[in-house]
PDB file of C-alpha atoms in Angstrom:
ATOM      1  CA  UNK A   1      50.405 125.102  41.363  1.00 64.00           C
ATOM      2  CA  UNK A   2      51.685 123.548  44.548  1.00 74.00           C
ATOM      3  CA  UNK A   3      54.720 121.295  45.098  1.00 73.00           C
ATOM      4  CA  UNK A   4      54.829 118.784  47.955  1.00 80.00           C
ATOM      5  CA  UNK A   5      58.079 117.025  48.855  1.00 79.00           C
ATOM      6  CA  UNK A   6      58.689 114.058  51.135  1.00 82.00           C
ATOM      7  CA  UNK A   7      61.737 111.966  52.004  1.00 81.00           C
ATOM      8  CA  UNK A   8      61.611 108.312  53.071  1.00 82.00           C
ATOM      9  CA  UNK A   9      64.326 105.934  54.263  1.00 83.00           C
ATOM     10  CA  UNK A  10      63.685 102.465  52.857  1.00 84.00           C
ATOM     11  CA  UNK A  11      65.266  99.061  52.400  1.00 86.00           C
ATOM     12  CA  UNK A  12      65.282  97.263  49.066  1.00 84.00           C
ATOM     13  CA  UNK A  13      66.082  93.667  48.206  1.00 87.00           C
ATOM     14  CA  UNK A  14      68.121  93.155  45.030  1.00 86.00           C
ATOM     15  CA  UNK A  15      67.717  90.146  42.758  1.00 85.00           C
ATOM     16  CA  UNK A  16      70.834  88.682  44.383  1.00 88.00           C
ATOM     17  CA  UNK A  17      69.100  88.790  47.766  1.00 87.00           C
ATOM     18  CA  UNK A  18      71.317  91.592  49.051  1.00 86.00           C
ATOM     19  CA  UNK A  19      69.536  94.151  51.229  1.00 86.00           C
ATOM     20  CA  UNK A  20      70.406  97.787  50.512  1.00 86.00           C
ATOM     21  CA  UNK A  21      69.394 101.050  52.170  1.00 83.00           C
ATOM     22  CA  UNK A  22      68.199 104.036  50.166  1.00 85.00           C
ATOM     23  CA  UNK A  23      66.632 107.466  50.537  1.00 83.00           C
ATOM     24  CA  UNK A  24      63.496 107.846  48.431  1.00 82.00           C
ATOM     25  CA  UNK A  25      62.598 111.443  47.604  1.00 81.00           C
ATOM     26  CA  UNK A  26      59.154 112.243  46.169  1.00 81.00           C
ATOM     27  CA  UNK A  27      58.087 115.560  44.668  1.00 82.00           C
ATOM     28  CA  UNK A  28      54.432 115.989  43.699  1.00 82.00           C
ATOM     29  CA  UNK A  29      53.119 118.866  41.574  1.00 82.00           C
ATOM     30  CA  UNK A  30      49.414 119.701  41.915  1.00 82.00           C
ATOM     31  CA  UNK A  31      47.277 122.166  39.993  1.00 81.00           C
ATOM     32  CA  UNK A  32      44.969 124.744  41.559  1.00 80.00           C
ATOM     33  CA  UNK A  33      42.274 122.118  41.958  1.00 79.00           C
ATOM     34  CA  UNK A  34      44.648 119.833  43.860  1.00 80.00           C
ATOM     35  CA  UNK A  35      44.973 117.287  41.109  1.00 83.00           C
ATOM     36  CA  UNK A  36      48.350 115.642  40.726  1.00 79.00           C
ATOM     37  CA  UNK A  37      49.811 116.643  37.374  1.00 79.00           C
ATOM     38  CA  UNK A  38      53.437 115.544  37.790  1.00 82.00           C
ATOM     39  CA  UNK A  39      55.473 113.325  40.127  1.00 80.00           C
ATOM     40  CA  UNK A  40      59.231 113.012  40.436  1.00 81.00           C
ATOM     41  CA  UNK A  41      60.955 110.241  42.372  1.00 81.00           C
ATOM     42  CA  UNK A  42      64.669 110.013  43.198  1.00 82.00           C
ATOM     43  CA  UNK A  43      66.409 107.093  44.891  1.00 82.00           C
ATOM     44  CA  UNK A  44      69.856 107.438  46.496  1.00 82.00           C
ATOM     45  CA  UNK A  45      71.787 104.375  47.661  1.00 84.00           C
ATOM     46  CA  UNK A  46      72.851 104.993  51.308  1.00 82.00           C
ATOM     47  CA  UNK A  47      74.054 101.485  52.147  1.00 80.00           C
ATOM     48  CA  UNK A  48      77.694 102.530  52.595  1.00 80.00           C
ATOM     49  CA  UNK A  49      76.693 105.339  54.951  1.00 78.00           C
ATOM     50  CA  UNK A  50      74.443 103.013  56.946  1.00 78.00           C
ATOM     51  CA  UNK A  51      77.247 100.488  57.380  1.00 76.00           C
ATOM     52  CA  UNK A  52      79.618 103.253  58.470  1.00 73.00           C
ATOM     53  CA  UNK A  53      77.058 104.455  61.033  1.00 73.00           C
ATOM     54  CA  UNK A  54      76.684 100.918  62.398  1.00 74.00           C
ATOM     55  CA  UNK A  55      80.456 100.543  62.736  1.00 69.00           C
ATOM     56  CA  UNK A  56      80.655 103.931  64.469  1.00 66.00           C
ATOM     57  CA  UNK A  57      77.862 103.047  66.913  1.00 70.00           C
ATOM     58  CA  UNK A  58      79.548  99.740  67.734  1.00 67.00           C
ATOM     59  CA  UNK A  59      82.865 101.542  68.266  1.00 63.00           C
ATOM     60  CA  UNK A  60      81.214 104.126  70.515  1.00 64.00           C
ATOM     61  CA  UNK A  61      79.585 101.362  72.565  1.00 69.00           C
ATOM     62  CA  UNK A  62      82.928  99.598  73.016  1.00 67.00           C
ATOM     63  CA  UNK A  63      84.472 102.887  74.131  1.00 59.00           C
ATOM     64  CA  UNK A  64      81.671 103.436  76.665  1.00 62.00           C
ATOM     65  CA  UNK A  65      82.161  99.928  78.055  1.00 67.00           C
ATOM     66  CA  UNK A  66      85.946 100.326  78.217  1.00 63.00           C
ATOM     67  CA  UNK A  67      85.662 103.658  80.041  1.00 60.00           C
ATOM     68  CA  UNK A  68      83.243 102.138  82.537  1.00 63.00           C
ATOM     69  CA  UNK A  69      85.586  99.227  83.308  1.00 61.00           C
ATOM     70  CA  UNK A  70      88.579 101.562  83.711  1.00 66.00           C
ATOM     71  CA  UNK A  71      86.599 104.273  85.574  1.00 78.00           C
ATOM     72  CA  UNK A  72      87.974 106.652  82.950  1.00 87.00           C
ATOM     73  CA  UNK A  73      85.995 109.649  81.737  1.00 89.00           C
ATOM     74  CA  UNK A  74      86.850 111.880  78.802  1.00 88.00           C
ATOM     75  CA  UNK A  75      85.981 115.493  78.063  1.00 91.00           C
ATOM     76  CA  UNK A  76      86.538 118.309  75.599  1.00 92.00           C
ATOM     77  CA  UNK A  77      86.263 122.083  75.942  1.00 92.00           C
ATOM     78  CA  UNK A  78      85.752 124.535  73.068  1.00 93.00           C
ATOM     79  CA  UNK A  79      87.466 127.495  74.723  1.00 91.00           C
ATOM     80  CA  UNK A  80      86.277 130.410  72.486  1.00 91.00           C
ATOM     81  CA  UNK A  81      82.665 129.159  72.554  1.00 91.00           C
ATOM     82  CA  UNK A  82      82.936 127.945  76.167  1.00 92.00           C
ATOM     83  CA  UNK A  83      81.095 124.707  75.382  1.00 93.00           C
ATOM     84  CA  UNK A  84      81.906 121.331  76.889  1.00 94.00           C
ATOM     85  CA  UNK A  85      81.326 117.686  76.077  1.00 92.00           C
ATOM     86  CA  UNK A  86      81.574 114.903  78.677  1.00 93.00           C
ATOM     87  CA  UNK A  87      81.502 111.150  78.224  1.00 90.00           C
ATOM     88  CA  UNK A  88      78.975 109.180  80.270  1.00 90.00           C
ATOM     89  CA  UNK A  89      81.730 107.968  82.595  1.00 90.00           C
ATOM     90  CA  UNK A  90      82.849 111.550  83.204  1.00 92.00           C
ATOM     91  CA  UNK A  91      79.387 112.295  84.572  1.00 94.00           C
ATOM     92  CA  UNK A  92      79.421 109.173  86.750  1.00 93.00           C
ATOM     93  CA  UNK A  93      82.860 109.851  88.224  1.00 94.00           C
ATOM     94  CA  UNK A  94      81.680 113.285  89.356  1.00 95.00           C
ATOM     95  CA  UNK A  95      78.522 111.727  90.810  1.00 94.00           C
ATOM     96  CA  UNK A  96      75.967 112.759  88.172  1.00 95.00           C
ATOM     97  CA  UNK A  97      73.596 110.795  85.978  1.00 94.00           C
ATOM     98  CA  UNK A  98      74.839 111.081  82.363  1.00 91.00           C
ATOM     99  CA  UNK A  99      73.175 114.023  80.630  1.00 92.00           C
ATOM    100  CA  UNK A 100      71.439 115.220  83.805  1.00 94.00           C
ATOM    101  CA  UNK A 101      73.308 118.540  83.907  1.00 94.00           C
ATOM    102  CA  UNK A 102      74.903 120.867  81.378  1.00 94.00           C
ATOM    103  CA  UNK A 103      78.659 120.193  81.394  1.00 94.00           C
ATOM    104  CA  UNK A 104      80.713 123.254  82.242  1.00 94.00           C
ATOM    105  CA  UNK A 105      84.070 124.122  83.760  1.00 94.00           C
ATOM    106  CA  UNK A 106      82.250 125.710  86.688  1.00 95.00           C
ATOM    107  CA  UNK A 107      80.560 122.378  87.458  1.00 95.00           C
ATOM    108  CA  UNK A 108      83.902 120.581  87.517  1.00 95.00           C
ATOM    109  CA  UNK A 109      85.509 123.340  89.605  1.00 95.00           C
ATOM    110  CA  UNK A 110      82.634 123.197  92.098  1.00 95.00           C
ATOM    111  CA  UNK A 111      83.121 119.410  92.372  1.00 96.00           C
ATOM    112  CA  UNK A 112      86.735 119.848  93.483  1.00 96.00           C
ATOM    113  CA  UNK A 113      87.528 119.449  97.166  1.00 96.00           C
ATOM    114  CA  UNK A 114      87.694 122.915  98.785  1.00 95.00           C
ATOM    115  CA  UNK A 115      91.298 122.308  99.844  1.00 96.00           C
ATOM    116  CA  UNK A 116      92.325 121.405  96.272  1.00 95.00           C
ATOM    117  CA  UNK A 117      90.171 123.782  94.230  1.00 95.00           C
ATOM    118  CA  UNK A 118      92.430 126.848  94.047  1.00 95.00           C
ATOM    119  CA  UNK A 119      95.542 124.887  93.087  1.00 95.00           C
ATOM    120  CA  UNK A 120      93.771 122.746  90.460  1.00 95.00           C
ATOM    121  CA  UNK A 121      92.002 125.687  88.801  1.00 95.00           C
ATOM    122  CA  UNK A 122      95.280 127.634  88.754  1.00 94.00           C
ATOM    123  CA  UNK A 123      97.057 124.675  87.119  1.00 94.00           C
ATOM    124  CA  UNK A 124      94.407 124.393  84.387  1.00 94.00           C
ATOM    125  CA  UNK A 125      94.465 128.142  83.727  1.00 93.00           C
ATOM    126  CA  UNK A 126      98.263 128.025  83.513  1.00 93.00           C
ATOM    127  CA  UNK A 127      97.990 125.251  80.903  1.00 92.00           C
ATOM    128  CA  UNK A 128      95.600 127.364  78.819  1.00 91.00           C
ATOM    129  CA  UNK A 129      97.866 130.409  78.885  1.00 89.00           C
ATOM    130  CA  UNK A 130     101.162 128.509  78.809  1.00 86.00           C
ATOM    131  CA  UNK A 131     102.679 125.967  76.439  1.00 77.00           C
ATOM    132  CA  UNK A 132     102.110 122.654  78.235  1.00 83.00           C
ATOM    133  CA  UNK A 133      99.235 120.489  79.389  1.00 89.00           C
ATOM    134  CA  UNK A 134      98.574 119.316  82.929  1.00 92.00           C
ATOM    135  CA  UNK A 135      98.744 116.010  84.804  1.00 92.00           C
ATOM    136  CA  UNK A 136      97.620 115.956  88.435  1.00 93.00           C
ATOM    137  CA  UNK A 137      95.808 114.010  91.137  1.00 92.00           C
ATOM    138  CA  UNK A 138      93.249 115.719  93.341  1.00 94.00           C
ATOM    139  CA  UNK A 139      90.087 115.136  95.338  1.00 94.00           C
ATOM    140  CA  UNK A 140      86.482 115.701  94.325  1.00 95.00           C
ATOM    141  CA  UNK A 141      83.338 115.820  96.422  1.00 96.00           C
ATOM    142  CA  UNK A 142      80.302 114.189  94.862  1.00 95.00           C
ATOM    143  CA  UNK A 143      76.802 115.647  95.347  1.00 95.00           C
ATOM    144  CA  UNK A 144      76.117 113.016  98.055  1.00 94.00           C
ATOM    145  CA  UNK A 145      79.199 114.173  99.987  1.00 94.00           C
ATOM    146  CA  UNK A 146      81.464 111.232  99.093  1.00 93.00           C
ATOM    147  CA  UNK A 147      85.117 112.187  98.612  1.00 93.00           C
ATOM    148  CA  UNK A 148      86.957 110.505  95.724  1.00 93.00           C
ATOM    149  CA  UNK A 149      90.474 110.786  94.316  1.00 93.00           C
ATOM    150  CA  UNK A 150      90.808 111.466  90.585  1.00 93.00           C
ATOM    151  CA  UNK A 151      93.747 111.576  88.187  1.00 92.00           C
ATOM    152  CA  UNK A 152      93.265 114.424  85.700  1.00 92.00           C
ATOM    153  CA  UNK A 153      95.078 115.021  82.419  1.00 91.00           C
ATOM    154  CA  UNK A 154      94.578 117.701  79.782  1.00 91.00           C
ATOM    155  CA  UNK A 155      96.148 119.026  76.592  1.00 91.00           C
ATOM    156  CA  UNK A 156      95.523 122.343  74.816  1.00 91.00           C
ATOM    157  CA  UNK A 157      94.945 122.557  71.054  1.00 90.00           C
ATOM    158  CA  UNK A 158      96.190 125.881  69.660  1.00 88.00           C
ATOM    159  CA  UNK A 159      95.913 127.874  66.457  1.00 86.00           C
ATOM    160  CA  UNK A 160      98.941 128.572  64.263  1.00 83.00           C
ATOM    161  CA  UNK A 161      99.329 131.843  66.174  1.00 84.00           C
ATOM    162  CA  UNK A 162      99.330 130.024  69.506  1.00 86.00           C
ATOM    163  CA  UNK A 163      95.829 131.021  70.642  1.00 89.00           C
ATOM    164  CA  UNK A 164      94.054 128.329  72.707  1.00 90.00           C
ATOM    165  CA  UNK A 165      91.254 126.751  70.666  1.00 91.00           C
ATOM    166  CA  UNK A 166      90.237 123.782  72.739  1.00 91.00           C
ATOM    167  CA  UNK A 167      91.271 121.474  75.533  1.00 91.00           C
ATOM    168  CA  UNK A 168      90.829 117.707  75.651  1.00 91.00           C
ATOM    169  CA  UNK A 169      91.516 115.368  78.512  1.00 90.00           C
ATOM    170  CA  UNK A 170      90.568 112.552  80.850  1.00 91.00           C
ATOM    171  CA  UNK A 171      89.550 112.068  84.464  1.00 91.00           C
ATOM    172  CA  UNK A 172      90.152 108.678  86.068  1.00 90.00           C
ATOM    173  CA  UNK A 173      88.844 107.584  89.455  1.00 91.00           C
ATOM    174  CA  UNK A 174      91.987 106.599  91.390  1.00 87.00           C
ATOM    175  CA  UNK A 175      90.354 106.169  94.811  1.00 87.00           C
ATOM    176  CA  UNK A 176      91.071 102.434  95.008  1.00 81.00           C
ATOM    177  CA  UNK A 177      94.748 102.973  94.192  1.00 80.00           C
ATOM    178  CA  UNK A 178      95.023 105.730  96.802  1.00 81.00           C
ATOM    179  CA  UNK A 179      93.483 103.516  99.475  1.00 77.00           C
ATOM    180  CA  UNK A 180      95.863 100.705  98.609  1.00 72.00           C
ATOM    181  CA  UNK A 181      98.845 103.042  98.850  1.00 74.00           C
ATOM    182  CA  UNK A 182      97.603 104.358 102.208  1.00 71.00           C
ATOM    183  CA  UNK A 183      97.310 100.848 103.639  1.00 66.00           C
ATOM    184  CA  UNK A 184     100.785  99.921 102.377  1.00 65.00           C
ATOM    185  CA  UNK A 185     102.179 103.008 104.106  1.00 67.00           C
ATOM    186  CA  UNK A 186     100.482 101.969 107.354  1.00 64.00           C
ATOM    187  CA  UNK A 187     102.150  98.569 107.208  1.00 59.00           C
ATOM    188  CA  UNK A 188     105.534 100.052 106.331  1.00 57.00           C
ATOM    189  CA  UNK A 189     105.360 102.668 109.106  1.00 60.00           C
ATOM    190  CA  UNK A 190     104.538 100.258 111.940  1.00 57.00           C
ATOM    191  CA  UNK A 191     107.095  97.422 111.794  1.00 50.00           C
ATOM    192  CA  UNK A 192     106.919  96.891 115.552  1.00 51.00           C
ATOM    193  CA  UNK A 193     103.287  95.835 115.226  1.00 50.00           C
ATOM    194  CA  UNK A 194     103.760  93.845 112.034  1.00 49.00           C
ATOM    195  CA  UNK A 195     103.815  90.521 113.888  1.00 50.00           C
ATOM    196  CA  UNK A 196     100.590  91.114 115.751  1.00 56.00           C
ATOM    197  CA  UNK A 197      97.953  88.797 114.317  1.00 63.00           C
ATOM    198  CA  UNK A 198      95.056  90.940 115.488  1.00 66.00           C
ATOM    199  CA  UNK A 199      96.506  94.044 113.842  1.00 67.00           C
ATOM    200  CA  UNK A 200      97.234  92.206 110.609  1.00 69.00           C
ATOM    201  CA  UNK A 201      93.784  90.695 110.435  1.00 70.00           C
ATOM    202  CA  UNK A 202      92.201  94.094 110.958  1.00 71.00           C
ATOM    203  CA  UNK A 203      94.534  95.712 108.432  1.00 71.00           C
ATOM    204  CA  UNK A 204      93.824  93.079 105.792  1.00 75.00           C
ATOM    205  CA  UNK A 205      90.086  93.385 106.266  1.00 75.00           C
ATOM    206  CA  UNK A 206      90.259  97.177 105.926  1.00 73.00           C
ATOM    207  CA  UNK A 207      92.477  96.846 102.851  1.00 73.00           C
ATOM    208  CA  UNK A 208      90.195  94.310 101.182  1.00 76.00           C
ATOM    209  CA  UNK A 209      86.960  96.132 101.912  1.00 73.00           C
ATOM    210  CA  UNK A 210      88.422  99.516 100.998  1.00 69.00           C
ATOM    211  CA  UNK A 211      89.757  98.374  97.639  1.00 69.00           C
ATOM    212  CA  UNK A 212      87.228  95.717  96.724  1.00 73.00           C
ATOM    213  CA  UNK A 213      89.901  92.995  96.844  1.00 77.00           C
ATOM    214  CA  UNK A 214      88.769  89.413  97.479  1.00 80.00           C
ATOM    215  CA  UNK A 215      92.196  88.172  98.524  1.00 82.00           C
ATOM    216  CA  UNK A 216      94.960  89.768 100.622  1.00 81.00           C
ATOM    217  CA  UNK A 217      97.771  88.536 102.823  1.00 82.00           C
ATOM    218  CA  UNK A 218     100.896  89.548 104.764  1.00 77.00           C
ATOM    219  CA  UNK A 219     103.917  87.308 104.893  1.00 79.00           C
ATOM    220  CA  UNK A 220     107.546  86.977 105.903  1.00 78.00           C
ATOM    221  CA  UNK A 221     110.328  86.081 103.501  1.00 81.00           C
ATOM    222  CA  UNK A 222     112.140  83.056 104.911  1.00 82.00           C
ATOM    223  CA  UNK A 223     115.942  82.864 105.098  1.00 83.00           C
ATOM    224  CA  UNK A 224     117.403  82.483 101.636  1.00 80.00           C
ATOM    225  CA  UNK A 225     114.857  84.840 100.107  1.00 78.00           C
ATOM    226  CA  UNK A 226     113.120  82.171  98.011  1.00 83.00           C
ATOM    227  CA  UNK A 227     110.071  81.237 100.117  1.00 86.00           C
ATOM    228  CA  UNK A 228     107.349  83.123 101.946  1.00 85.00           C
ATOM    229  CA  UNK A 229     105.298  82.100 104.962  1.00 83.00           C
ATOM    230  CA  UNK A 230     102.110  84.102 105.484  1.00 83.00           C
ATOM    231  CA  UNK A 231     101.220  85.429 108.923  1.00 78.00           C
ATOM    232  CA  UNK A 232      97.693  86.619 108.038  1.00 81.00           C
ATOM    233  CA  UNK A 233      95.374  85.829 105.117  1.00 84.00           C
ATOM    234  CA  UNK A 234      92.032  87.359 104.131  1.00 82.00           C
ATOM    235  CA  UNK A 235      89.989  85.604 101.445  1.00 85.00           C
ATOM    236  CA  UNK A 236      86.414  86.135 100.228  1.00 82.00           C
ATOM    237  CA  UNK A 237      85.295  88.095 103.278  1.00 80.00           C
ATOM    238  CA  UNK A 238      86.894  86.002 106.038  1.00 82.00           C
ATOM    239  CA  UNK A 239      90.209  85.057 107.613  1.00 81.00           C
ATOM    240  CA  UNK A 240      91.887  82.060 105.948  1.00 84.00           C
ATOM    241  CA  UNK A 241      94.600  79.581 106.870  1.00 86.00           C
ATOM    242  CA  UNK A 242      98.236  80.591 106.512  1.00 85.00           C
ATOM    243  CA  UNK A 243     100.392  79.033 103.825  1.00 86.00           C
ATOM    244  CA  UNK A 244     103.965  78.805 102.552  1.00 88.00           C
ATOM    245  CA  UNK A 245     105.012  79.062  98.913  1.00 85.00           C
ATOM    246  CA  UNK A 246     107.973  79.614  96.594  1.00 86.00           C
ATOM    247  CA  UNK A 247     108.530  83.165  95.369  1.00 80.00           C
ATOM    248  CA  UNK A 248     109.903  82.212  91.956  1.00 79.00           C
ATOM    249  CA  UNK A 249     107.314  82.697  89.230  1.00 77.00           C
ATOM    250  CA  UNK A 250     104.832  84.589  91.429  1.00 79.00           C
ATOM    251  CA  UNK A 251     103.767  88.266  91.370  1.00 72.00           C
ATOM    252  CA  UNK A 252     105.401  88.642  94.799  1.00 70.00           C
ATOM    253  CA  UNK A 253     108.929  88.155  93.488  1.00 67.00           C
ATOM    254  CA  UNK A 254     109.372  91.873  92.512  1.00 65.00           C
ATOM    255  CA  UNK A 255     108.538  92.904  96.093  1.00 62.00           C
ATOM    256  CA  UNK A 256     111.674  91.204  97.383  1.00 61.00           C
ATOM    257  CA  UNK A 257     113.934  92.939  94.868  1.00 60.00           C
ATOM    258  CA  UNK A 258     112.241  96.370  95.102  1.00 57.00           C
ATOM    259  CA  UNK A 259     110.128  98.339  97.554  1.00 49.00           C
ATOM    260  CA  UNK A 260     106.525  97.554  96.637  1.00 50.00           C
ATOM    261  CA  UNK A 261     104.488  96.002  93.865  1.00 52.00           C
ATOM    262  CA  UNK A 262     100.715  96.107  93.321  1.00 53.00           C
ATOM    263  CA  UNK A 263      98.979  93.495  91.143  1.00 52.00           C
ATOM    264  CA  UNK A 264      95.261  94.114  90.625  1.00 51.00           C
ATOM    265  CA  UNK A 265      94.665  90.798  88.837  1.00 54.00           C
ATOM    266  CA  UNK A 266      96.209  87.367  88.486  1.00 54.00           C
ATOM    267  CA  UNK A 267      97.533  87.109  92.055  1.00 50.00           C
ATOM    268  CA  UNK A 268      95.968  83.734  92.809  1.00 48.00           C
ATOM    269  CA  UNK A 269      97.445  82.248  89.632  1.00 48.00           C
TER     270      UNK A 269
END
């Protein structure tokens, strides 16, 4: 006698019109001549599992999209097994096509800028053997040679005895923020040249192109501290006319009462 078993995933339509998913299992018993002598069929309703899988896939897709918009990658490291998992955005930040290489700590370490590598690796190792995570900003070098700034965070999961079991964390591309900060420092460090239209136009163009901004300007706060008159404006790839406006109710108001303020969105409103 010979038993043959097969499993099928099928959809059924109930009398109410509702569509349900089910696993259909068939077991066939044949005699020595190959004739079917018995057949057993079992049907298991898997609709709830299917719906849960659909919700999970939708959630995973939203997470992928959110990480892409924020340039935020996530990773995990099973320390005893030395296995790693990277999100798609983690690959992209480091300059790799998702899934094109086997994720490993050595790959990440090799991606670090030579001048930052020793300190970053030492910080991560200290987190593994210590009692705290890590939070740092460093440089990476992509396979094509491009240098990017990244903000790295990690936390260690430990056993009840304190042994490191795993590490989870994120890597966020902070290159645009770093370039913005660098340009703000240039402006702040050269007040004698601040009134030079040529310098301001060049600075604004560099700032806009370096950060991907479509609108940038420099201005002076008029006496009384309530109005601003611009001295250079860059908009949509070209110099634009200067303007005057009231500070109240604008994103620029905090700049007057503090040292600096960066708004990535909503400036024109």
